Short mmCIF file of C-alpha atoms in Angstrom, two decimals:
data_model
loop_
_atom_site.label_atom_id
_atom_site.label_comp_id
_atom_site.label_asym_id
_atom_site.label_seq_id
_atom_site.Cartn_x
_atom_site.Cartn_y
_atom_site.Cartn_z
CA MET A 295 -76.61 49.77 -79.04
CA ALA A 296 -76.15 50.40 -75.33
CA ASP A 297 -78.35 47.02 -73.74
CA GLN A 298 -76.05 44.60 -76.68
CA GLU A 299 -74.24 42.01 -74.55
CA GLN A 300 -70.08 42.20 -73.89
CA PRO A 301 -67.79 39.33 -74.83
CA THR A 302 -66.76 38.01 -71.55
CA ALA A 303 -62.44 37.64 -70.20
CA ALA A 304 -62.12 34.70 -70.59
CA ALA A 305 -63.79 34.37 -74.20
CA GLY A 306 -61.63 33.58 -77.18
CA PRO A 307 -57.33 31.75 -76.94
CA ALA A 308 -56.68 33.57 -73.98
CA GLY A 309 -59.12 32.62 -71.42
CA GLU A 310 -58.78 28.22 -73.19
CA ALA A 311 -55.37 28.38 -72.22
CA ALA A 312 -56.07 29.07 -68.53
CA ASP A 313 -58.46 26.67 -68.26
CA GLU A 314 -56.24 24.58 -69.52
CA LYS A 315 -53.72 24.85 -67.09
CA LYS A 316 -55.86 24.89 -64.09
CA SER A 317 -57.55 21.19 -65.22
CA LYS A 318 -53.70 20.56 -65.58
CA ASN A 319 -52.65 20.99 -61.99
CA ALA A 320 -56.12 19.51 -60.63
CA GLU A 321 -54.81 16.40 -62.21
CA LYS A 322 -51.82 16.35 -60.92
CA LYS A 323 -52.61 17.68 -57.56
CA ALA A 324 -55.23 14.51 -57.11
CA LYS A 325 -52.48 12.28 -58.84
CA LYS A 326 -49.91 13.27 -55.90
CA GLU A 327 -52.57 12.49 -53.73
CA ALA A 328 -53.35 9.32 -55.17
CA GLU A 329 -49.87 8.81 -55.05
CA LYS A 330 -49.59 10.03 -51.20
CA ALA A 331 -52.25 7.68 -50.75
CA ALA A 332 -51.17 4.82 -51.57
CA LYS A 333 -47.86 5.06 -49.97
CA LYS A 334 -49.55 5.36 -46.86
CA ALA A 335 -52.10 2.63 -47.34
CA ALA A 336 -48.67 0.66 -48.39
CA ALA A 337 -46.74 1.65 -45.10
CA LYS A 338 -49.87 0.27 -42.81
CA GLU A 339 -49.68 -2.65 -44.63
CA ARG A 340 -46.16 -3.13 -43.93
CA GLU A 341 -46.65 -2.17 -40.52
CA LEU A 342 -49.81 -3.83 -40.28
CA ALA A 343 -47.69 -7.44 -41.64
CA GLU A 344 -44.81 -6.49 -39.10
CA ARG A 345 -47.31 -6.25 -36.71
CA LYS A 346 -48.52 -9.76 -37.73
CA LYS A 347 -45.44 -11.35 -38.05
CA LYS A 348 -44.17 -10.20 -34.84
CA GLU A 349 -47.51 -11.53 -33.18
CA ASP A 350 -47.15 -14.85 -34.83
CA ALA A 351 -43.37 -15.47 -33.50
CA ASP A 352 -44.64 -14.15 -29.62
CA ALA A 353 -47.57 -17.04 -30.51
CA ALA A 354 -44.55 -19.56 -31.61
CA ASP A 355 -41.78 -18.79 -29.06
CA VAL A 356 -39.32 -21.42 -29.79
CA SER A 357 -38.60 -21.43 -25.91
CA ALA A 358 -41.61 -21.19 -24.28
CA ASP A 359 -40.91 -24.07 -22.52
CA SER A 360 -37.87 -23.68 -21.70
CA TYR A 361 -38.18 -20.86 -19.18
CA GLY A 362 -40.05 -19.29 -16.65
CA GLU A 363 -41.33 -19.35 -13.03
CA LEU A 364 -41.70 -22.73 -11.84
CA PRO A 365 -44.80 -23.25 -8.95
CA LEU A 366 -43.68 -23.74 -5.86
CA VAL A 367 -42.15 -26.93 -4.11
CA GLY A 368 -44.45 -28.91 -2.53
CA SER A 369 -47.12 -26.84 -3.59
CA LYS A 370 -47.96 -30.32 -6.36
CA ASP A 371 -47.72 -33.50 -6.86
CA PHE A 372 -44.47 -34.58 -7.23
CA LYS A 373 -42.96 -36.01 -10.33
CA PRO A 374 -39.14 -37.44 -10.37
CA THR A 375 -37.87 -35.59 -13.62
CA GLY A 376 -35.15 -38.27 -13.16
CA THR A 377 -32.51 -35.35 -14.26
CA GLN A 378 -29.55 -35.59 -12.55
CA ARG A 379 -28.24 -32.25 -10.75
CA SER A 380 -24.15 -31.47 -10.92
CA ASN A 381 -21.94 -29.35 -8.74
CA LEU A 382 -20.51 -26.14 -10.04
CA ALA A 383 -17.27 -27.48 -7.81
CA ASP A 384 -16.75 -30.16 -10.95
CA ILE A 385 -17.65 -27.79 -13.62
CA ALA A 386 -14.22 -29.10 -15.35
CA SER A 387 -15.26 -32.78 -15.20
CA ASN A 388 -18.07 -31.70 -17.46
CA GLU A 389 -16.27 -29.40 -20.41
CA ASP A 390 -18.93 -29.90 -23.37
CA LYS A 391 -21.57 -31.11 -21.47
CA GLU A 392 -24.93 -30.23 -20.86
CA ILE A 393 -25.04 -30.21 -16.81
CA THR A 394 -28.38 -29.02 -14.60
CA PHE A 395 -27.83 -27.32 -11.15
CA ARG A 396 -29.55 -24.81 -8.57
CA CYS A 397 -28.03 -21.27 -7.98
CA TRP A 398 -28.84 -18.18 -7.28
CA VAL A 399 -28.45 -15.06 -8.96
CA GLU A 400 -25.52 -12.80 -8.36
CA ASN A 401 -26.14 -10.31 -11.13
CA ALA A 402 -28.53 -10.60 -14.19
CA ARG A 403 -28.19 -7.88 -17.25
CA VAL A 404 -29.27 -7.92 -20.40
CA GLN A 405 -26.45 -6.70 -23.32
CA SER A 406 -28.89 -6.39 -26.56
CA ALA A 407 -32.18 -8.15 -27.83
CA LYS A 408 -30.66 -11.16 -28.40
CA LEU A 409 -27.90 -11.55 -25.55
CA ALA A 410 -27.98 -12.24 -21.75
CA PHE A 411 -25.47 -12.46 -19.13
CA LEU A 412 -25.30 -13.36 -15.51
CA ASN A 413 -23.17 -14.41 -12.61
CA LEU A 414 -24.73 -17.73 -11.03
CA ARG A 415 -23.47 -18.64 -7.52
CA GLN A 416 -23.48 -22.37 -5.88
CA GLY A 417 -21.62 -22.10 -2.29
CA LEU A 418 -18.45 -20.61 -2.59
CA ASN A 419 -17.86 -21.19 -6.56
CA THR A 420 -19.37 -18.75 -8.67
CA VAL A 421 -19.81 -18.75 -12.90
CA GLN A 422 -21.11 -16.83 -15.70
CA ALA A 423 -23.21 -17.96 -17.63
CA VAL A 424 -24.49 -16.57 -21.17
CA VAL A 425 -28.15 -16.77 -22.72
CA ALA A 426 -27.84 -16.06 -26.31
CA ALA A 427 -30.90 -15.81 -29.20
CA SER A 428 -30.70 -18.47 -31.83
CA GLU A 429 -33.14 -20.62 -34.18
CA LYS A 430 -33.65 -22.49 -30.62
CA LEU A 431 -33.46 -19.81 -28.19
CA SER A 432 -35.87 -16.71 -28.55
CA LYS A 433 -35.27 -13.40 -27.75
CA GLN A 434 -38.00 -13.90 -24.91
CA MET A 435 -35.81 -16.25 -22.97
CA VAL A 436 -33.16 -13.68 -23.50
CA LYS A 437 -35.39 -11.01 -21.98
CA PHE A 438 -36.96 -13.37 -19.05
CA SER A 439 -33.11 -13.81 -18.01
CA GLY A 440 -31.73 -10.73 -18.02
CA SER A 441 -34.42 -9.81 -15.85
CA VAL A 442 -34.02 -12.00 -13.47
CA SER A 443 -34.06 -10.29 -9.49
CA THR A 444 -30.80 -10.68 -7.62
CA GLU A 445 -30.55 -13.37 -5.15
CA SER A 446 -33.67 -14.98 -6.90
CA THR A 447 -32.71 -19.33 -6.61
CA LEU A 448 -32.27 -21.12 -10.25
CA VAL A 449 -32.50 -24.48 -11.68
CA VAL A 450 -30.22 -23.47 -14.93
CA THR A 451 -29.37 -25.73 -17.34
CA GLY A 452 -26.55 -25.42 -19.96
CA LEU A 453 -23.25 -26.32 -21.64
CA VAL A 454 -19.90 -26.28 -19.98
CA LYS A 455 -17.88 -24.42 -22.97
CA ARG A 456 -13.97 -23.38 -21.91
CA VAL A 457 -13.41 -19.52 -22.24
CA LYS A 458 -10.61 -17.99 -24.35
CA GLU A 459 -10.10 -15.25 -21.44
CA GLU A 460 -10.31 -15.68 -18.60
CA ILE A 461 -13.57 -14.45 -16.60
CA LYS A 462 -12.39 -12.29 -13.75
CA SER A 463 -15.66 -11.32 -12.59
CA ALA A 464 -15.79 -15.67 -11.18
CA THR A 465 -14.67 -17.86 -8.89
CA ILE A 466 -14.83 -19.65 -12.14
CA LYS A 467 -12.35 -18.16 -14.56
CA GLU A 468 -11.80 -21.10 -17.59
CA PHE A 469 -15.67 -21.96 -18.39
CA GLU A 470 -18.66 -20.81 -18.39
CA ILE A 471 -22.57 -21.74 -19.25
CA HIS A 472 -24.45 -21.58 -22.21
CA ILE A 473 -27.79 -21.78 -20.67
CA THR A 474 -30.07 -23.62 -22.78
CA LYS A 475 -33.14 -23.22 -20.12
CA LEU A 476 -33.61 -20.93 -16.88
CA PHE A 477 -36.55 -21.76 -14.02
CA VAL A 478 -36.97 -19.18 -11.28
CA GLU A 479 -37.27 -21.80 -8.44
CA VAL A 480 -37.97 -18.64 -5.61
CA LYS A 481 -38.02 -15.44 -6.65
CA ALA A 482 -36.28 -12.83 -4.30
CA GLU A 483 -38.06 -9.36 -4.09
CA VAL A 484 -36.26 -5.92 -4.28
CA PRO A 485 -35.41 -4.10 -3.56
CA LEU A 486 -33.03 -6.09 -1.17
CA PRO A 487 -32.28 -4.42 2.63
CA LEU A 488 -28.63 -4.96 2.24
CA GLN A 489 -26.68 -6.12 -1.03
CA VAL A 490 -24.96 -9.36 -0.31
CA GLU A 491 -21.86 -7.82 -2.28
CA ASP A 492 -21.27 -5.13 0.43
CA ALA A 493 -21.23 -7.73 3.25
CA GLU A 494 -18.20 -9.33 1.60
CA ARG A 495 -16.27 -6.13 2.84
CA PRO A 496 -15.00 -5.93 6.20
CA LEU A 497 -16.12 -3.93 8.29
CA PRO A 498 -15.46 -0.03 9.85
CA SER A 499 -12.69 -0.05 11.51
CA ALA A 500 -13.41 2.62 13.96
CA GLY A 501 -16.98 1.76 15.16
CA LEU A 502 -19.58 -1.20 14.26
CA GLY A 503 -22.92 0.16 14.25
CA ASP A 504 -24.50 1.84 11.31
CA GLU A 505 -23.66 5.46 12.58
CA ASP A 506 -20.17 4.67 11.57
CA GLU A 507 -20.92 3.35 8.29
CA LYS A 508 -18.47 4.52 5.64
CA GLN A 509 -17.26 4.41 2.55
CA ALA A 510 -14.51 2.57 0.86
CA ASP A 511 -12.20 4.29 -1.96
CA ASP A 512 -13.77 2.86 -4.62
CA GLY A 513 -16.81 4.58 -3.19
CA ARG A 514 -18.97 1.86 -2.10
CA PRO A 515 -20.25 1.60 1.29
CA LEU A 516 -18.78 -0.15 4.49
CA VAL A 517 -21.81 -1.77 5.65
CA GLY A 518 -22.13 -1.28 9.78
CA LEU A 519 -22.81 -3.98 12.13
CA ASN A 520 -26.09 -2.99 13.14
CA THR A 521 -27.39 -3.53 9.30
CA ARG A 522 -25.42 -6.85 9.04
CA LEU A 523 -27.03 -8.41 12.09
CA ASP A 524 -30.65 -6.74 11.66
CA ASN A 525 -30.04 -8.63 8.16
CA ARG A 526 -28.46 -11.44 9.38
CA THR A 527 -29.67 -14.21 6.89
CA ILE A 528 -28.22 -12.00 3.67
CA ASP A 529 -25.58 -10.67 5.42
CA LEU A 530 -24.68 -14.76 5.68
CA ARG A 531 -24.75 -15.42 1.89
CA ALA A 532 -21.85 -13.25 1.78
CA LYS A 533 -18.65 -15.97 0.32
CA ILE A 534 -16.76 -14.58 3.11
CA ASN A 535 -19.30 -15.65 6.00
CA HIS A 536 -19.42 -19.02 3.86
CA ALA A 537 -15.93 -19.56 4.67
CA ILE A 538 -15.71 -18.06 8.16
CA PHE A 539 -18.16 -21.00 8.81
CA ILE A 540 -16.67 -23.91 7.31
CA ILE A 541 -13.03 -22.92 8.80
CA LYS A 542 -15.19 -23.32 11.78
CA SER A 543 -16.20 -26.49 11.18
CA GLY A 544 -12.58 -27.38 9.44
CA VAL A 545 -11.47 -26.80 12.94
CA CYS A 546 -13.62 -28.97 14.78
CA ALA A 547 -12.71 -31.94 12.04
CA LEU A 548 -9.37 -31.43 12.55
CA PHE A 549 -9.19 -31.43 15.95
CA GLN A 550 -11.28 -34.58 16.87
CA GLU A 551 -9.60 -36.74 13.62
CA PHE A 552 -6.12 -35.31 15.26
CA LEU A 553 -6.89 -36.36 18.91
CA SER A 554 -8.78 -39.73 17.51
CA LYS A 555 -5.78 -40.85 15.97
CA ARG A 556 -4.61 -40.93 19.14
CA GLY A 557 -6.66 -42.41 21.25
CA PHE A 558 -9.36 -40.02 22.73
CA THR A 559 -12.49 -40.93 23.24
CA LEU A 560 -15.58 -37.11 22.33
CA ILE A 561 -17.58 -37.10 25.23
CA HIS A 562 -20.58 -34.36 26.62
CA THR A 563 -20.58 -33.60 29.42
CA PRO A 564 -23.86 -31.15 31.18
CA LYS A 565 -24.51 -27.62 30.69
CA ILE A 566 -27.20 -27.31 33.24
CA GLN A 567 -25.90 -27.90 36.26
CA GLY A 568 -27.52 -27.84 39.82
CA ALA A 569 -24.64 -26.07 41.64
CA ALA A 570 -22.52 -23.54 40.48
CA GLY A 571 -19.06 -25.03 40.54
CA GLU A 572 -14.72 -23.50 40.32
CA GLY A 573 -16.08 -21.00 42.72
CA GLY A 574 -19.37 -19.93 41.61
CA ALA A 575 -18.08 -16.74 40.08
CA ASN A 576 -19.26 -15.76 36.54
CA VAL A 577 -22.14 -17.90 35.98
CA PHE A 578 -25.29 -17.66 34.67
CA GLU A 579 -28.53 -18.94 37.02
CA LEU A 580 -31.67 -19.67 35.54
CA LYS A 581 -34.83 -21.64 36.49
CA TYR A 582 -34.82 -24.92 36.61
CA PHE A 583 -38.82 -26.15 36.98
CA ASP A 584 -38.91 -24.97 40.98
CA ARG A 585 -35.37 -24.37 41.86
CA SER A 586 -32.16 -22.54 40.64
CA ALA A 587 -29.58 -24.24 38.46
CA TYR A 588 -26.70 -22.62 36.23
CA LEU A 589 -24.85 -22.50 32.90
CA ALA A 590 -21.69 -25.08 32.76
CA GLN A 591 -18.34 -22.93 33.07
CA SER A 592 -16.23 -25.51 31.09
CA PRO A 593 -16.30 -28.78 31.22
CA GLN A 594 -12.80 -29.10 33.65
CA PHE A 595 -14.84 -31.19 36.27
CA TYR A 596 -16.09 -33.85 34.38
CA LYS A 597 -13.23 -34.17 31.98
CA GLN A 598 -11.44 -34.96 35.24
CA MET A 599 -13.69 -37.21 36.71
CA LEU A 600 -13.71 -39.40 33.71
CA ILE A 601 -10.44 -39.64 34.32
CA ALA A 602 -10.50 -40.91 37.55
CA SER A 603 -13.38 -43.59 35.84
CA ARG A 604 -10.40 -44.82 34.14
CA PHE A 605 -10.83 -43.17 30.54
CA GLN A 606 -7.86 -42.51 29.24
CA LYS A 607 -8.07 -39.94 27.40
CA VAL A 608 -11.12 -37.41 26.22
CA MET A 609 -11.88 -34.94 24.54
CA GLU A 610 -14.99 -32.47 23.88
CA ILE A 611 -16.51 -30.13 21.20
CA GLY A 612 -19.45 -28.14 22.72
CA PRO A 613 -20.84 -24.83 24.17
CA VAL A 614 -19.30 -22.85 27.35
CA PHE A 615 -21.07 -20.05 29.04
CA ARG A 616 -19.29 -17.22 31.11
CA ALA A 617 -21.17 -14.04 33.07
CA GLU A 618 -18.09 -11.57 32.42
CA ASN A 619 -19.49 -8.55 31.52
CA SER A 620 -16.24 -7.54 28.78
CA ASN A 621 -17.17 -6.11 25.16
CA THR A 622 -13.63 -6.93 24.05
CA ALA A 623 -12.65 -8.93 21.36
CA ARG A 624 -10.90 -11.78 23.80
CA HIS A 625 -13.78 -12.72 25.85
CA LEU A 626 -17.70 -14.18 25.35
CA THR A 627 -20.63 -14.86 27.23
CA GLU A 628 -20.71 -17.81 24.95
CA PHE A 629 -18.59 -19.91 23.11
CA VAL A 630 -17.99 -23.20 21.79
CA GLY A 631 -15.09 -25.19 22.96
CA LEU A 632 -12.70 -27.68 22.28
CA ASP A 633 -11.14 -29.24 25.63
CA LEU A 634 -8.91 -32.55 25.99
CA GLU A 635 -7.82 -34.30 29.43
CA MET A 636 -5.60 -37.28 29.72
CA GLU A 637 -3.42 -38.62 32.20
CA PHE A 638 0.41 -38.90 31.42
CA GLN A 639 3.17 -40.95 32.60
CA GLU A 640 6.08 -39.31 34.13
CA ASN A 641 5.59 -35.67 33.79
CA TYR A 642 2.70 -33.46 32.17
CA HIS A 643 5.18 -32.16 29.78
CA GLU A 644 3.87 -34.70 27.44
CA VAL A 645 0.45 -33.24 27.45
CA MET A 646 1.88 -30.43 26.27
CA SER A 647 3.52 -31.56 23.41
CA VAL A 648 0.22 -33.08 22.20
CA LEU A 649 -0.84 -30.17 22.80
CA GLU A 650 1.63 -27.99 20.42
CA GLU A 651 1.25 -30.85 17.96
CA LEU A 652 -2.79 -30.56 17.49
CA MET A 653 -2.62 -26.72 17.19
CA LEU A 654 0.52 -26.80 14.53
CA PHE A 655 -1.95 -29.81 12.78
CA ILE A 656 -5.27 -27.37 12.90
CA PHE A 657 -3.04 -24.38 11.69
CA LYS A 658 -1.17 -26.20 8.57
CA GLU A 659 -3.87 -28.38 7.60
CA LEU A 660 -6.08 -25.62 7.89
CA ASP A 661 -4.30 -24.28 4.99
CA THR A 662 -3.87 -26.85 3.29
CA ARG A 663 -6.97 -28.21 3.09
CA TYR A 664 -9.36 -24.80 3.57
CA ARG A 665 -6.79 -22.84 1.41
CA ALA A 666 -9.67 -21.46 -0.70
CA GLU A 667 -11.39 -20.45 2.32
CA THR A 668 -8.84 -18.69 4.05
CA GLU A 669 -7.58 -17.13 1.15
CA LEU A 670 -10.98 -15.84 0.76
CA VAL A 671 -11.58 -14.16 4.47
CA ARG A 672 -7.25 -12.83 3.82
CA SER A 673 -8.73 -11.21 0.99
CA ALA A 674 -10.43 -8.97 3.20
CA TYR A 675 -8.63 -8.86 6.16
CA HIS A 676 -5.18 -8.57 4.31
CA VAL A 677 -2.35 -9.54 7.62
CA GLU A 678 1.06 -11.10 7.61
CA PRO A 679 1.00 -14.94 7.41
CA PHE A 680 2.38 -17.05 11.00
CA LYS A 681 6.07 -17.81 11.12
CA LEU A 682 4.78 -22.03 12.47
CA PRO A 683 7.61 -23.45 14.02
CA GLU A 684 8.34 -27.31 12.94
CA SER A 685 6.79 -29.75 14.41
CA GLY A 686 8.81 -31.01 17.75
CA LYS A 687 10.66 -27.50 17.97
CA VAL A 688 7.96 -25.13 19.24
CA PRO A 689 9.34 -23.13 21.21
CA ARG A 690 8.99 -22.94 25.00
CA ILE A 691 9.93 -20.64 26.92
CA ASN A 692 9.36 -20.86 31.26
CA PHE A 693 7.31 -17.40 33.05
CA ALA A 694 10.89 -16.25 34.49
CA GLU A 695 12.58 -16.18 31.17
CA GLY A 696 9.66 -14.25 30.05
CA ILE A 697 9.65 -12.02 32.58
CA ALA A 698 13.49 -11.62 32.54
CA MET A 699 12.46 -10.77 28.60
CA LEU A 700 9.98 -8.06 28.78
CA ARG A 701 12.22 -6.47 31.77
CA GLU A 702 15.03 -6.66 29.38
CA ALA A 703 13.11 -4.77 27.05
CA GLY A 704 11.91 -1.95 29.02
CA GLU A 705 8.22 -3.74 30.78
CA GLU A 706 8.20 -2.90 34.63
CA LEU A 707 6.54 -6.10 36.60
CA GLY A 708 7.09 -8.17 39.31
CA ASP A 709 8.51 -11.82 39.32
CA TYR A 710 5.06 -13.07 39.85
CA ASP A 711 2.38 -10.80 38.27
CA ASP A 712 0.25 -11.85 35.51
CA LEU A 713 0.95 -10.48 32.10
CA THR A 714 -0.67 -7.84 31.12
CA THR A 715 -2.48 -8.34 27.53
CA PRO A 716 0.08 -5.46 26.04
CA GLN A 717 2.65 -7.66 27.84
CA GLU A 718 1.66 -10.39 26.34
CA LYS A 719 1.56 -9.03 23.07
CA HIS A 720 5.18 -7.59 23.62
CA LEU A 721 6.25 -10.90 24.72
CA GLY A 722 5.33 -12.34 21.24
CA LYS A 723 7.21 -9.94 19.13
CA LEU A 724 10.50 -10.65 21.48
CA VAL A 725 9.58 -14.19 20.97
CA LEU A 726 9.23 -13.95 16.70
CA GLU A 727 12.51 -11.96 17.53
CA LYS A 728 14.47 -14.22 19.40
CA TYR A 729 13.13 -18.36 18.53
CA GLY A 730 11.99 -16.88 14.88
CA SER A 731 8.04 -18.20 15.73
CA ASP A 732 4.55 -16.93 16.13
CA PHE A 733 3.72 -19.84 18.10
CA TYR A 734 4.89 -20.50 21.54
CA THR A 735 4.38 -21.91 24.98
CA LEU A 736 5.23 -19.82 28.22
CA ASP A 737 5.49 -22.66 30.89
CA GLN A 738 4.92 -22.56 34.63
CA PHE A 739 3.16 -19.82 35.86
CA PRO A 740 2.67 -18.54 38.63
CA LEU A 741 0.03 -20.58 41.30
CA ALA A 742 -2.00 -17.51 42.39
CA VAL A 743 -3.12 -16.89 38.46
CA ARG A 744 -4.46 -20.10 37.92
CA PRO A 745 -7.20 -22.40 38.48
CA ALA A 746 -7.45 -24.35 42.74
CA TYR A 747 -7.38 -27.61 40.91
CA THR A 748 -3.89 -27.22 39.57
CA MET A 749 -0.90 -28.37 40.47
CA PRO A 750 1.96 -26.79 42.53
CA SER A 751 5.45 -26.58 41.12
CA PRO A 752 7.90 -28.59 42.79
CA THR A 753 10.94 -26.50 42.10
CA ASN A 754 8.67 -22.98 43.29
CA PRO A 755 5.48 -23.15 45.47
CA ASN A 756 4.43 -19.78 44.01
CA LEU A 757 4.62 -21.11 40.38
CA SER A 758 2.31 -23.97 38.24
CA ASN A 759 2.59 -26.87 36.34
CA SER A 760 0.41 -24.95 34.18
CA TYR A 761 0.85 -23.10 30.96
CA ASP A 762 -0.34 -21.05 28.08
CA MET A 763 -0.30 -21.29 24.23
CA PHE A 764 0.95 -17.99 22.45
CA MET A 765 -0.05 -17.03 18.73
CA ARG A 766 1.29 -13.08 17.74
CA GLY A 767 1.55 -12.37 22.06
CA GLN A 768 -2.08 -13.37 21.97
CA GLU A 769 -3.56 -16.36 24.07
CA ILE A 770 -5.01 -19.17 22.28
CA CYS A 771 -4.84 -22.38 25.08
CA SER A 772 -4.27 -22.64 28.17
CA GLY A 773 -3.60 -25.97 30.11
CA ALA A 774 -2.10 -27.01 33.30
CA GLN A 775 -1.29 -30.62 35.38
CA ARG A 776 -4.41 -31.43 37.75
CA ILE A 777 -4.41 -32.22 41.44
CA HIS A 778 -5.69 -36.03 41.67
CA ASP A 779 -5.13 -36.28 44.89
CA ALA A 780 -8.57 -35.42 47.21
CA ALA A 781 -6.59 -34.22 50.48
CA LEU A 782 -3.96 -31.67 48.52
CA LEU A 783 -6.89 -30.71 46.60
CA ALA A 784 -9.31 -29.60 49.48
CA LYS A 785 -6.17 -27.69 50.84
CA MET A 786 -5.55 -26.05 47.99
CA MET A 787 -9.35 -25.23 47.74
CA ARG A 788 -9.66 -23.74 50.61
CA GLU A 789 -6.30 -21.28 50.45
CA HIS A 790 -7.33 -20.39 46.92
CA ASP A 791 -8.14 -16.43 46.59
CA PRO A 792 -11.20 -16.16 46.91
CA PRO A 793 -11.73 -19.88 48.84
CA ILE A 794 -13.19 -22.39 47.92
CA ASN A 795 -15.46 -24.78 49.72
CA PRO A 796 -14.63 -28.74 48.57
CA ASP A 797 -17.70 -29.91 50.26
CA ALA A 798 -20.53 -27.64 49.13
CA ASP A 799 -22.63 -28.96 46.77
CA GLY A 800 -20.46 -28.22 43.37
CA THR A 801 -17.68 -29.06 44.21
CA ARG A 802 -18.02 -32.60 46.38
CA ASP A 803 -18.41 -34.80 43.97
CA TYR A 804 -15.58 -33.31 42.45
CA VAL A 805 -12.98 -33.62 45.30
CA ASN A 806 -14.41 -37.20 46.29
CA CYS A 807 -14.11 -38.37 43.13
CA PHE A 808 -10.12 -38.56 43.97
CA ARG A 809 -10.34 -40.74 46.78
CA TYR A 810 -10.63 -43.50 44.82
CA GLY A 811 -7.59 -43.40 42.93
CA CYS A 812 -6.94 -41.39 39.82
CA PRO A 813 -3.33 -41.55 37.96
CA PRO A 814 -2.06 -38.01 37.45
CA HIS A 815 -3.71 -35.94 34.02
CA ALA A 816 -3.33 -33.19 32.54
CA GLY A 817 -4.72 -31.02 29.93
CA GLY A 818 -6.26 -27.63 28.19
CA GLY A 819 -8.82 -26.01 25.91
CA PHE A 820 -9.09 -23.00 23.78
CA GLY A 821 -12.36 -21.35 22.42
CA LEU A 822 -13.22 -22.07 18.56
CA GLU A 823 -14.03 -18.27 17.96
CA ARG A 824 -10.43 -17.06 19.61
CA ILE A 825 -8.69 -20.05 17.27
CA VAL A 826 -10.72 -18.90 14.02
CA GLN A 827 -9.84 -15.30 14.51
CA PHE A 828 -5.98 -15.99 14.58
CA CYS A 829 -5.96 -18.40 12.44
CA GLU A 830 -7.70 -16.07 9.72
CA CYS A 831 -5.69 -13.31 11.26
CA CYS A 832 -9.12 -11.02 11.60
CA VAL A 833 -8.93 -8.85 14.49
CA VAL A 834 -12.35 -7.50 14.70
CA ASP A 835 -14.83 -8.11 16.98
CA PHE A 836 -17.43 -9.15 14.16
CA LEU A 837 -15.74 -13.17 13.63
CA LEU A 838 -16.15 -13.52 17.31
CA LEU A 839 -20.17 -12.63 17.21
CA ILE A 840 -20.10 -15.59 14.23
CA GLN A 841 -21.51 -18.10 16.63
CA ASN A 842 -23.78 -16.33 18.90
CA CYS A 843 -25.45 -13.37 16.28
#
């Protein structure tokens, strides 16, 4: 019986139950795996559907023709669009209208996938622009617009909309542009060597080089003069520099406007001379083919020769060259001179009156016609406004009176000493206290400190019929009655310190022109850069370097 087969453990009712349980577990596992696979497949299908939807949307960019980079102007045949270009200065007259204008980017940022903001500039005007996704404007355009590099040049079309709250980040505060088209005309490379917004700030007060660069209270850099001049085209994009150039242009326009109405003729005198005039000091010598020539120190001789030629009143705006090795804010080797000369009827004070009225006209009209520009400059250089007298009431102080005022205030100086710069500034404060004016005229200067062609005073041989005009104690205009008699002129030239030869090549024709009859005359002149410096209350050398760098 030992060889008889024994029944297995699975046999019987208990084994059958175990097999059934195992089978059910396998079915559940298979079902879960099937469900998991189905969910995974569904998710994959949804992902593919979304991707296809996005691809289809990308392929059907509703703004595809409304943004992008334009080909270089001039590189393709020109086809007029007929689209009128607008000026941001006229934005108020275009409310709720669509305009197209050229501008450049001050700042661009993406706020979200559906919204971007840009600050756009045209001239001195800046405006906020909005690019918002909609059924007619794609997210792709929003992304492109918000990523345009700073300083890139754009052609923008958009709707002018009034805003509920003033926009602080733009000069145009009541309107914004809702962009519908945006094209990059010229893309700016990044990074910029100098940020334009940093050029809007004052120069460091101590030192102008890069080694002196500092930070302002807000942590932004005060960029030194070296960096600015090394990147001058970027530096000149600053609104404050644009304003300075506009003001300089305004001074010239006002100068010519005032004098033209009073019968002055605009002249243009030579700037390359065959011989050095006015004593030959402080002149630049240059090679003129096979001989030497000299840059003109002033148009003085020519102005007087034109008066002798029966021109009653002349004016000039032109370059002046002085070979003075000075490193101050008061002197330049090259500057723009604004000069006038006129005959008078009885007394040289007639010409003084014209010059005083001219200066008052320029100061007051700058504050009226160019207020936006002057306020922009003054926002960086904070100085109190000038106290100007009424027309016809400019304080006139004899040199002797000025000396007396200074002595009374503790200054030590002789009757005929030339005033030092600190003494001039001190006198300016005394005049303001006594007369309530920052602008005044000092008359009857010592003869020894004036040019040889200055008419001596009839009341005192040590004085002269000459005058300077001051703003806050700093000279802004100088002039005098000129000698109009050849014999007296030759005598005064020989007695001058240093002596001037009236028969030399640079002076002979000048002296001889008075031998044929010349009316009494006087004149004056001032440097454009100095006037702009004082008009705008800017007390740094940088403003004086604008023209020459």
